[in-house]
mmCIF file with all atom_site columns, C-alpha atoms in Angstrom:
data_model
loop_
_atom_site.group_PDB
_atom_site.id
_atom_site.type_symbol
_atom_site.label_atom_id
_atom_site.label_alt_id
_atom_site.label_comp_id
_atom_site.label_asym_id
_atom_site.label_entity_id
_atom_site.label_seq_id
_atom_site.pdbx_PDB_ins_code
_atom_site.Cartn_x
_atom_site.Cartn_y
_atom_site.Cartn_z
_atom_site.occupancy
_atom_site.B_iso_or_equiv
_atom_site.pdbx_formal_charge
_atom_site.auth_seq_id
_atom_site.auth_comp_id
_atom_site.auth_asym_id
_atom_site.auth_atom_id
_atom_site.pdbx_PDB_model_num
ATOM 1   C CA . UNK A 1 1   ? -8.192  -17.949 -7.355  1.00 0.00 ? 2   UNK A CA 1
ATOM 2   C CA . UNK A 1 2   ? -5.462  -15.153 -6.583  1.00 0.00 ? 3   UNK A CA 1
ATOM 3   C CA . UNK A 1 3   ? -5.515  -13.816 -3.243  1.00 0.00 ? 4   UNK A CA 1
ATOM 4   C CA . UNK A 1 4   ? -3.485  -11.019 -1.283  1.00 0.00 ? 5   UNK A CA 1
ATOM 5   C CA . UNK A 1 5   ? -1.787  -11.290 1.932   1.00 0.00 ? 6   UNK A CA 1
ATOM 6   C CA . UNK A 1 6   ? 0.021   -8.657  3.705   1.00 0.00 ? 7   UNK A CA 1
ATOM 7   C CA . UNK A 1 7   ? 2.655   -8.902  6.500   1.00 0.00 ? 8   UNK A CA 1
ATOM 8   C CA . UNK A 1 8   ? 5.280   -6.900  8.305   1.00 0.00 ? 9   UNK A CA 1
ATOM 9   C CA . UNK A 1 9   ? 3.033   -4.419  10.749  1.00 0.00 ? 10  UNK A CA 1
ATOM 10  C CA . UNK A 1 10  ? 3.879   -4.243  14.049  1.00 0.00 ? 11  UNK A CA 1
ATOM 11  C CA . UNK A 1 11  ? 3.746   -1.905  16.524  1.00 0.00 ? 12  UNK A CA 1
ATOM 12  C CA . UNK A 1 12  ? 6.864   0.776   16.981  1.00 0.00 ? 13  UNK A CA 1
ATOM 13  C CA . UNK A 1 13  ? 7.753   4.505   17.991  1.00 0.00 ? 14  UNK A CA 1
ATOM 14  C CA . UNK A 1 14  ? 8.134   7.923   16.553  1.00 0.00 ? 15  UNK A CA 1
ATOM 15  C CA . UNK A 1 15  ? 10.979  8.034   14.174  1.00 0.00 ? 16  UNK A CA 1
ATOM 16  C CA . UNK A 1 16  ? 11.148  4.663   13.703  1.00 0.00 ? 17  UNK A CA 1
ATOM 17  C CA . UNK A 1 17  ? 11.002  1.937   10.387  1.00 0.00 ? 18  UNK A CA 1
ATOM 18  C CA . UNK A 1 18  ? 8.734   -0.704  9.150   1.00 0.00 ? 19  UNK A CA 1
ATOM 19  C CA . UNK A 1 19  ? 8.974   -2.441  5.958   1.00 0.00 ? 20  UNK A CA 1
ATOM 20  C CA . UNK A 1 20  ? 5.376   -4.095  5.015   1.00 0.00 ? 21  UNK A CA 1
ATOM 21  C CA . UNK A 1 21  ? 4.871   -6.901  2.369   1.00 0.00 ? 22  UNK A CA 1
ATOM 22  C CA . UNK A 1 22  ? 1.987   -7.940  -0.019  1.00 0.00 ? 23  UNK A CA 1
ATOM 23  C CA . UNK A 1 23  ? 2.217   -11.667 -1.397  1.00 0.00 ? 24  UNK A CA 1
ATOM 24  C CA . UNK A 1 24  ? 0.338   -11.868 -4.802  1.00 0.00 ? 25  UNK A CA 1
ATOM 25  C CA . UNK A 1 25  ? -0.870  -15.617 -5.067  1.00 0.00 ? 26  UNK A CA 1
ATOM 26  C CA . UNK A 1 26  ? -1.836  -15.538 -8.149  1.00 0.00 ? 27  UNK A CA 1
ATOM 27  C CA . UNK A 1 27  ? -2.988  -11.986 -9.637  1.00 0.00 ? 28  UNK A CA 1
ATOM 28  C CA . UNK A 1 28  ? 0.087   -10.604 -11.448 1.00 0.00 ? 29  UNK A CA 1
ATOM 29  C CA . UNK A 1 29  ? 1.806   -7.224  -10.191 1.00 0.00 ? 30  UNK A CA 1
ATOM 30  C CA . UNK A 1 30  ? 3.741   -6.438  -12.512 1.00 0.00 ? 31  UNK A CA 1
ATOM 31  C CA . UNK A 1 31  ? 0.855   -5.972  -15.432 1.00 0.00 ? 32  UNK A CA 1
ATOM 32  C CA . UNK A 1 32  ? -1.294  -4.023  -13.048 1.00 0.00 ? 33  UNK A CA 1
ATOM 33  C CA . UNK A 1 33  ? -1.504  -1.398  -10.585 1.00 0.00 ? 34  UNK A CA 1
ATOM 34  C CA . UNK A 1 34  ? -0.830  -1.863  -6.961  1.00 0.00 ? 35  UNK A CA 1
ATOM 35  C CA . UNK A 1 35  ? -1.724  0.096   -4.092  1.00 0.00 ? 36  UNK A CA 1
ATOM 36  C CA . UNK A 1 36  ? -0.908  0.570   -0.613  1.00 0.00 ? 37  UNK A CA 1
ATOM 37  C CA . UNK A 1 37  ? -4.039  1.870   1.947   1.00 0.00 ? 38  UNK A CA 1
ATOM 38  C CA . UNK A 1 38  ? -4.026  2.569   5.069   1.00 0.00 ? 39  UNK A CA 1
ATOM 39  C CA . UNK A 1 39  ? -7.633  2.162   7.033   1.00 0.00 ? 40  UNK A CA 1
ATOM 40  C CA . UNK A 1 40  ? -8.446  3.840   10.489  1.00 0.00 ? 41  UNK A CA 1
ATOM 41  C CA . UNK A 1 41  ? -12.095 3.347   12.404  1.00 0.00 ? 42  UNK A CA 1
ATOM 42  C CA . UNK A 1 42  ? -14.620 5.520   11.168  1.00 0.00 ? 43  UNK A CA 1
ATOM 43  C CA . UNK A 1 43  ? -12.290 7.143   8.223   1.00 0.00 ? 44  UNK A CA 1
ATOM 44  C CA . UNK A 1 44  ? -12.053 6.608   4.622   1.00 0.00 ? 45  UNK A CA 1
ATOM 45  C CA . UNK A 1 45  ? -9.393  4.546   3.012   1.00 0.00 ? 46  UNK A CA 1
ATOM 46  C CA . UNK A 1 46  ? -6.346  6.568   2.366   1.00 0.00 ? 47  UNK A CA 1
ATOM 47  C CA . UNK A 1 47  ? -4.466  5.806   -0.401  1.00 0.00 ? 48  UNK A CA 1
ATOM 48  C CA . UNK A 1 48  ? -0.808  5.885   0.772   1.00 0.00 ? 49  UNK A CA 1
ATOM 49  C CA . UNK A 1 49  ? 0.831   4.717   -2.500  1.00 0.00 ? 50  UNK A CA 1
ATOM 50  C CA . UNK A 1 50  ? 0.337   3.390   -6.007  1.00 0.00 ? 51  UNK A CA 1
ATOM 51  C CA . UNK A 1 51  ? 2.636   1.474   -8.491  1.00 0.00 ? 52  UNK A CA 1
ATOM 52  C CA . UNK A 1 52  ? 2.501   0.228   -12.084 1.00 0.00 ? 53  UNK A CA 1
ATOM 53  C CA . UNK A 1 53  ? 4.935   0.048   -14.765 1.00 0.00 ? 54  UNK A CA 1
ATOM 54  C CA . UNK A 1 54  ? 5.542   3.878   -15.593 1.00 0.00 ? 55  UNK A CA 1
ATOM 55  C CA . UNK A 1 55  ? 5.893   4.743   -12.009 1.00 0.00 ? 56  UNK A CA 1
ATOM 56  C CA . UNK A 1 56  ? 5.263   5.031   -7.993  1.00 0.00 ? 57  UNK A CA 1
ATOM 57  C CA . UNK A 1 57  ? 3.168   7.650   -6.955  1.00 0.00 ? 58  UNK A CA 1
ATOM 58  C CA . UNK A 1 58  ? 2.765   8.710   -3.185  1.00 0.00 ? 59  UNK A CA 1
ATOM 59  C CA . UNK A 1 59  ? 0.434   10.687  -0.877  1.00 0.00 ? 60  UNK A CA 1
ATOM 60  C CA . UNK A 1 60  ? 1.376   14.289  0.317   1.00 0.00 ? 61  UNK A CA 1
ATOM 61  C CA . UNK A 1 61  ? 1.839   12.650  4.097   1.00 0.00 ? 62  UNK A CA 1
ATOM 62  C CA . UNK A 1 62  ? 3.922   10.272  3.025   1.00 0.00 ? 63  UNK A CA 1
ATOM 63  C CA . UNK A 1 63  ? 6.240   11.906  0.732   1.00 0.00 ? 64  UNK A CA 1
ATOM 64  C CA . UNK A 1 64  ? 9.573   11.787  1.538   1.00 0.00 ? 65  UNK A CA 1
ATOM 65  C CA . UNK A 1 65  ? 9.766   8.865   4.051   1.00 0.00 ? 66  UNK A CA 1
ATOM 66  C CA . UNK A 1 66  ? 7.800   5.959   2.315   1.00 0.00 ? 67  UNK A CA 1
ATOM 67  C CA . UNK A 1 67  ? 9.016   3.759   -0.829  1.00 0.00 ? 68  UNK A CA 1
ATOM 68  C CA . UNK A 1 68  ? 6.817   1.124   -2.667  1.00 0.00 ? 69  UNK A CA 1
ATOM 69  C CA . UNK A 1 69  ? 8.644   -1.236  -4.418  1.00 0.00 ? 70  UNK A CA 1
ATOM 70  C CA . UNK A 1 70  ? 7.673   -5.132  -6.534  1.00 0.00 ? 71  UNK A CA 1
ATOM 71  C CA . UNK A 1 71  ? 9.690   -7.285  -6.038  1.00 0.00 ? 72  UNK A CA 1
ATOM 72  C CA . UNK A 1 72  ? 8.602   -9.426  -9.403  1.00 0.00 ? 73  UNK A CA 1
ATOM 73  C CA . UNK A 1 73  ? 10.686  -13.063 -8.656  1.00 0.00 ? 74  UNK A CA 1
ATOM 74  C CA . UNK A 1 74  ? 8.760   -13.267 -5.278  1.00 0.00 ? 75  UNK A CA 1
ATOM 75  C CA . UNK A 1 75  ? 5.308   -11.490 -6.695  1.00 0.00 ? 76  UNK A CA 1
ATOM 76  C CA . UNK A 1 76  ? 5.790   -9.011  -3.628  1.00 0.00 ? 77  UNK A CA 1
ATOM 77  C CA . UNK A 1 77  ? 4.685   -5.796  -2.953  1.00 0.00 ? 78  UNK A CA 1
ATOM 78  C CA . UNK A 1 78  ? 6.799   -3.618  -0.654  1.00 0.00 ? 79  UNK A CA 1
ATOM 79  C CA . UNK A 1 79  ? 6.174   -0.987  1.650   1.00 0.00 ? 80  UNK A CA 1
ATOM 80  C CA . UNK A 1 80  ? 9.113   0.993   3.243   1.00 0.00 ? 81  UNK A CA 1
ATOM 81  C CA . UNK A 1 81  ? 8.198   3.262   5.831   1.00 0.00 ? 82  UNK A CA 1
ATOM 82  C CA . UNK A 1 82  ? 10.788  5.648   7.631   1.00 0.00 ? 83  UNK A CA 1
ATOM 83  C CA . UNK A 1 83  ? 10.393  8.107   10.097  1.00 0.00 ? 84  UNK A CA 1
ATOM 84  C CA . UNK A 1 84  ? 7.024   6.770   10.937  1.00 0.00 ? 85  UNK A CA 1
ATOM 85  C CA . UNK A 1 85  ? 4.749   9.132   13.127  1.00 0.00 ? 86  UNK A CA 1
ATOM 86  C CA . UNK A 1 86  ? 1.756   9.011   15.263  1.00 0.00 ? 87  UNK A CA 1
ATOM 87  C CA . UNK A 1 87  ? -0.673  9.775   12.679  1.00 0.00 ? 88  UNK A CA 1
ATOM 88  C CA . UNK A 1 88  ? 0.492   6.536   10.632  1.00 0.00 ? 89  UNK A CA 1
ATOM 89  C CA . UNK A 1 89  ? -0.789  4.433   12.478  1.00 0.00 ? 90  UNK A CA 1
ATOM 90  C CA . UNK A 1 90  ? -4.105  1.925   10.764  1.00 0.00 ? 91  UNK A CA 1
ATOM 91  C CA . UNK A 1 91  ? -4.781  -0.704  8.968   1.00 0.00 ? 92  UNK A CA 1
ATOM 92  C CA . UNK A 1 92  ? -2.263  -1.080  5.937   1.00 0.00 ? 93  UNK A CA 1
ATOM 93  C CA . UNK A 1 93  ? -4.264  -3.159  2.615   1.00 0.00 ? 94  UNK A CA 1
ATOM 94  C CA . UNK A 1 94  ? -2.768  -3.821  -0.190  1.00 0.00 ? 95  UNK A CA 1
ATOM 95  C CA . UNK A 1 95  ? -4.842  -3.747  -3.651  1.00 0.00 ? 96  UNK A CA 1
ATOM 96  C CA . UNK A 1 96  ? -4.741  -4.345  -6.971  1.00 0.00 ? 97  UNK A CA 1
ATOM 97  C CA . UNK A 1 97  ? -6.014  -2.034  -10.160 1.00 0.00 ? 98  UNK A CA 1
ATOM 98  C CA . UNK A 1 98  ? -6.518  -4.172  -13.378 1.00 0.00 ? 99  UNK A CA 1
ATOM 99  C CA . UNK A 1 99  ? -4.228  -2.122  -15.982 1.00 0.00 ? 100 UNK A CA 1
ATOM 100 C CA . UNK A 1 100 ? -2.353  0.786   -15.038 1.00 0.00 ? 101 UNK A CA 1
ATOM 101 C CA . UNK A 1 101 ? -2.506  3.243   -12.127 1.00 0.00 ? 102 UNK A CA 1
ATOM 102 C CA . UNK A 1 102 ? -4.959  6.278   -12.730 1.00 0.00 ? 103 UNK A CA 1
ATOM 103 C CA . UNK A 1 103 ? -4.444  9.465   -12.351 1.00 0.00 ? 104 UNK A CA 1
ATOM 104 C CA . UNK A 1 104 ? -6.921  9.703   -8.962  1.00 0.00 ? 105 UNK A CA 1
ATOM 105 C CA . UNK A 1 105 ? -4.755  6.636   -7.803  1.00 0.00 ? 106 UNK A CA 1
ATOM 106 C CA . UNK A 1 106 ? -5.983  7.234   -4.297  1.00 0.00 ? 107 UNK A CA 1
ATOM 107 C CA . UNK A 1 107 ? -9.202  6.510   -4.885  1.00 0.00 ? 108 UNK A CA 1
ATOM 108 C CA . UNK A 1 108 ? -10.258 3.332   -3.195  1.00 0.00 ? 109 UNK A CA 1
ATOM 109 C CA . UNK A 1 109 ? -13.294 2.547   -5.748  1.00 0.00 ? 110 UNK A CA 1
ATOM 110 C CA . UNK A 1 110 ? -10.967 2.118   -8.981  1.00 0.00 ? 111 UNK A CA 1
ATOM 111 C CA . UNK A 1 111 ? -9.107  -1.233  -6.824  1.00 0.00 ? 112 UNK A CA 1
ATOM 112 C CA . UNK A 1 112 ? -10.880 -4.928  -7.548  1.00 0.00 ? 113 UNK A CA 1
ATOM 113 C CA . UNK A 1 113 ? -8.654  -6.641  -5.408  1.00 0.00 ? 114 UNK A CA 1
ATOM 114 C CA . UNK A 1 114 ? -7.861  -6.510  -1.458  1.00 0.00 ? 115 UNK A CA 1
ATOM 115 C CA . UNK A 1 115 ? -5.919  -8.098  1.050   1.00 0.00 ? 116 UNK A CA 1
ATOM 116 C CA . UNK A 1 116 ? -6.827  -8.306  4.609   1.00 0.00 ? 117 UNK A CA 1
ATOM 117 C CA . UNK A 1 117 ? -4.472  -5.946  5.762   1.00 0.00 ? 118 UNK A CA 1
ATOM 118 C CA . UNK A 1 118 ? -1.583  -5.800  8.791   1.00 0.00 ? 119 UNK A CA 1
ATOM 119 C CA . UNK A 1 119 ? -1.445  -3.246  11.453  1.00 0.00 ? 120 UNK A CA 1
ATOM 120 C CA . UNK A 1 120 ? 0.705   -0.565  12.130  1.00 0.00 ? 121 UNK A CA 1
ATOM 121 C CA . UNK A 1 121 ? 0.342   1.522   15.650  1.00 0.00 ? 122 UNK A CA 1
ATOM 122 C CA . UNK A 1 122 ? 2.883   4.504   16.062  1.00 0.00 ? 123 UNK A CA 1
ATOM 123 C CA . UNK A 1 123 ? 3.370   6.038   19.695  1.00 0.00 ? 124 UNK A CA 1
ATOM 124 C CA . UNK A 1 124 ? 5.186   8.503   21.009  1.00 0.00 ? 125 UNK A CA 1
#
């Protein structure tokens, strides 16, 4: 059985870049939809960004600074954050959507698959 694993968070300041990874062992990006969440204690997951084959989609906060990319000879997931900022910081999970992305991408429920996620803590 497939499993996800992601790496890369860390903790960093203001302004500053991470670039987070999600290892597919066994599930098959490129034929499905994969998402990027970020968790924080007692909040919903927030879909941060979405992939499949006809495109990336993002969330209005991240806009502008993140990039998801696949990465299909190492079945990896990426997650390029720029200009990160306090209110970035949680839990990052990767996920997977059998088939392609829907239009209410951000929706947690629509994802079978999830990682364990990495953390990411922004300060000042």
């Amino acid at each position: 059985q497939g499993r996800l694993v992601e790496s890369g968070g860390g903790s960093v300041q203001a302004g500053e870049s991470l670039t987070l990874s999600c290892a597919d062992s066994g599930y098959g990006f490129a034929r499905n939809c994969m998402g990027w969440f970020r968790q924080t204690p007692g909040q919903e997951r927030e879909g941060v960004a979405a992939m499949d084959r006809r495109g990336k989609y993002y969330g209005d906060s991240v806009k502008g600074r993140f990039t998801i990319s696949l990465d299909n000879d190492e079945n990896t997931v990426y997650l390029q954050m720029n200009n990160l900022k306090p209110e970035d910081t949680g839990l990052y999970v990767c996920a997977i959507d059998w088939g392609s992305c829907l239009g209410d991408w951000w929706l947690p429920k629509w994802y079978e698959v999830w990682g364990q996620g990495t953390q990411v803590t922004v300060s000042i």
